[in-house]
Tab-separated table of C-alpha atoms in Angstrom:
chain	number	residue	atom	x	y	z
A	1	MET	CA	28.703	-26.880	-0.730
A	2	THR	CA	27.567	-28.921	-3.832
A	3	ASP	CA	28.910	-28.569	-7.062
A	4	SER	CA	26.017	-27.029	-8.476
A	5	GLN	CA	25.801	-24.593	-5.585
A	6	HIS	CA	29.508	-23.759	-6.147
A	7	LEU	CA	28.841	-23.067	-9.876
A	8	LEU	CA	25.830	-20.849	-9.217
A	9	HIS	CA	27.916	-18.773	-6.442
A	10	ASN	CA	30.616	-18.177	-9.154
A	11	CYS	CA	28.038	-16.963	-11.762
A	12	LEU	CA	27.708	-13.029	-12.203
A	13	TYR	CA	24.168	-13.720	-13.505
A	14	PHE	CA	23.094	-15.805	-10.308
A	15	THR	CA	24.974	-13.804	-7.686
A	16	ALA	CA	23.863	-10.333	-9.097
A	17	ASN	CA	20.105	-11.581	-9.139
A	18	ALA	CA	20.259	-12.852	-5.905
A	19	LEU	CA	21.809	-9.598	-4.411
A	20	ALA	CA	19.108	-7.777	-6.518
A	21	ARG	CA	16.250	-9.748	-4.849
A	22	THR	CA	17.665	-9.050	-1.321
A	23	VAL	CA	18.415	-5.405	-1.764
A	24	THR	CA	14.839	-5.072	-3.191
A	25	ARG	CA	13.301	-6.618	-0.190
A	26	MET	CA	15.180	-4.226	2.195
A	27	ALA	CA	14.400	-1.212	-0.231
A	28	GLU	CA	10.697	-2.079	-0.319
A	29	GLU	CA	10.633	-2.172	3.512
A	30	ALA	CA	12.535	1.230	3.878
A	31	PHE	CA	10.447	3.025	1.299
A	32	ARG	CA	6.950	1.702	2.806
A	33	PRO	CA	6.409	5.103	4.728
A	34	THR	CA	6.573	6.848	1.328
A	35	GLY	CA	3.549	4.771	0.168
A	36	LEU	CA	5.574	4.223	-3.119
A	37	SER	CA	7.743	1.331	-4.537
A	38	PRO	CA	11.481	2.231	-4.312
A	39	SER	CA	11.414	2.769	-8.228
A	40	HIS	CA	8.590	5.177	-8.120
A	41	ALA	CA	10.365	6.967	-5.248
A	42	PHE	CA	13.349	7.450	-7.090
A	43	LEU	CA	11.827	8.707	-10.101
A	44	MET	CA	9.724	11.080	-7.996
A	45	MET	CA	13.110	12.197	-6.186
A	46	LEU	CA	14.439	12.944	-9.573
A	47	VAL	CA	11.216	14.961	-10.573
A	48	ASN	CA	11.763	17.048	-7.403
A	49	GLU	CA	15.367	17.622	-7.901
A	50	GLU	CA	14.817	18.895	-11.466
A	51	PRO	CA	11.250	20.114	-11.992
A	52	GLY	CA	10.405	19.795	-15.739
A	53	ILE	CA	12.799	16.977	-16.383
A	54	GLY	CA	11.890	15.109	-19.387
A	55	GLN	CA	10.424	11.514	-19.695
A	56	LYS	CA	13.498	10.623	-21.978
A	57	ASP	CA	16.004	12.058	-19.287
A	58	LEU	CA	14.319	10.054	-16.484
A	59	GLY	CA	14.478	6.810	-18.624
A	60	GLU	CA	18.351	7.624	-19.121
A	61	VAL	CA	19.015	8.159	-15.462
A	62	LEU	CA	16.903	5.509	-14.187
A	63	GLN	CA	18.017	3.021	-16.906
A	64	LEU	CA	14.241	2.144	-17.772
A	65	ALA	CA	12.418	1.611	-20.987
A	66	PRO	CA	10.122	4.584	-22.235
A	67	SER	CA	7.343	2.433	-21.697
A	68	THR	CA	8.186	1.653	-18.049
A	69	VAL	CA	8.835	5.487	-17.407
A	70	THR	CA	5.453	6.221	-19.011
A	71	ARG	CA	3.676	3.879	-16.556
A	72	PHE	CA	5.602	5.194	-13.478
A	73	ILE	CA	4.601	8.882	-14.551
A	74	ASP	CA	1.134	7.456	-15.045
A	75	THR	CA	0.889	6.299	-11.522
A	76	LEU	CA	2.372	9.292	-9.954
A	77	ALA	CA	0.172	11.416	-11.692
A	78	TYR	CA	-3.029	9.433	-10.723
A	79	LYS	CA	-1.977	9.645	-7.018
A	80	GLY	CA	-1.286	13.557	-7.473
A	81	PHE	CA	2.375	13.648	-7.139
A	82	VAL	CA	3.380	14.774	-10.619
A	83	GLU	CA	1.828	16.370	-13.778
A	84	ARG	CA	2.957	16.320	-17.381
A	85	ARG	CA	3.168	19.297	-19.719
A	86	SER	CA	3.860	19.016	-23.243
A	87	GLU	CA	6.351	21.245	-25.074
A	88	GLY	CA	6.022	20.292	-28.697
A	89	LYS	CA	7.089	16.700	-28.930
A	90	LEU	CA	8.769	16.645	-25.403
A	91	SER	CA	6.861	15.694	-22.366
A	92	ARG	CA	8.158	17.297	-19.270
A	93	VAL	CA	7.465	16.213	-15.712
A	94	PHE	CA	6.726	18.528	-12.853
A	95	PRO	CA	5.895	17.694	-9.165
A	96	THR	CA	2.835	19.055	-7.683
A	97	ASP	CA	2.710	20.528	-4.317
A	98	THR	CA	1.876	17.344	-2.847
A	99	GLY	CA	4.550	15.418	-4.661
A	100	ALA	CA	7.124	17.979	-3.596
A	101	ALA	CA	5.996	17.776	-0.022
A	102	LEU	CA	6.795	13.890	-0.055
A	103	ASN	CA	10.400	14.677	-0.727
A	104	GLY	CA	11.843	14.737	2.722
A	105	THR	CA	9.960	11.133	3.496
A	106	ILE	CA	11.757	9.781	0.263
A	107	MET	CA	14.867	11.332	1.318
A	108	LYS	CA	14.508	9.739	4.758
A	109	ALA	CA	13.741	6.154	3.239
A	110	TRP	CA	16.885	6.495	1.119
A	111	LYS	CA	19.033	7.146	4.045
A	112	THR	CA	17.226	4.420	6.078
A	113	LEU	CA	18.297	2.051	3.193
A	114	TYR	CA	21.700	3.090	3.002
A	115	VAL	CA	22.202	2.791	6.820
A	116	ARG	CA	20.458	-0.730	6.931
A	117	TYR	CA	22.823	-2.229	4.287
A	118	SER	CA	25.623	-0.249	5.466
A	119	GLU	CA	25.350	-1.752	8.922
A	120	VAL	CA	25.534	-5.382	7.382
A	121	LEU	CA	28.076	-4.891	4.842
A	122	GLY	CA	30.223	-2.118	6.532
A	123	LYS	CA	30.056	1.370	5.190
A	124	ALA	CA	33.192	1.300	3.204
A	125	THR	CA	32.326	-2.252	1.840
A	126	GLY	CA	28.886	-0.963	0.842
A	127	ASP	CA	30.325	2.068	-0.915
A	128	ARG	CA	32.927	0.214	-2.661
A	129	LEU	CA	30.341	-2.457	-3.776
A	130	THR	CA	28.106	0.180	-5.190
A	131	ALA	CA	30.701	1.802	-7.026
A	132	GLU	CA	32.113	-1.473	-8.672
A	133	ILE	CA	28.521	-2.618	-9.568
A	134	ALA	CA	27.989	0.734	-11.352
A	135	THR	CA	31.281	0.531	-13.096
A	136	ALA	CA	30.407	-3.034	-14.237
A	137	SER	CA	27.023	-2.054	-15.280
A	138	GLU	CA	28.328	0.798	-17.415
A	139	GLN	CA	31.223	-1.440	-19.039
A	140	LEU	CA	28.550	-4.231	-19.765
A	141	MET	CA	25.912	-1.878	-21.269
A	142	ARG	CA	28.462	-0.511	-23.761
A	143	SER	CA	29.642	-3.953	-24.930
């Protein structure tokens, strides 16, 4: 390994992005049967879990900017999976019957992703790595 490669592999920014690219490819493959990107599928999963969830709440849970959440909801609404209802200043998101019916396929895709990276990393390592990344992310966001 060259000095430059050694430096990059000891850099949180580089290694986190390399991991994200690899996991994204795996997720895109796992979620392909849903017809949605992994991010859209996770938003849909949250809407199915909590019908009437607010757009702001979706952004907080998914750690996405409000404009990104709006675009995702627009896409899902166009495809007939969700509908928006305004309550005063709040915009709430509900699954349509079609969106609710997609939940089983989304959950299966999520499990497929989990099984795939668990087979590579080992279940305990994958679970520990996920927990450590979540903790690090929270700590860095608070700084």
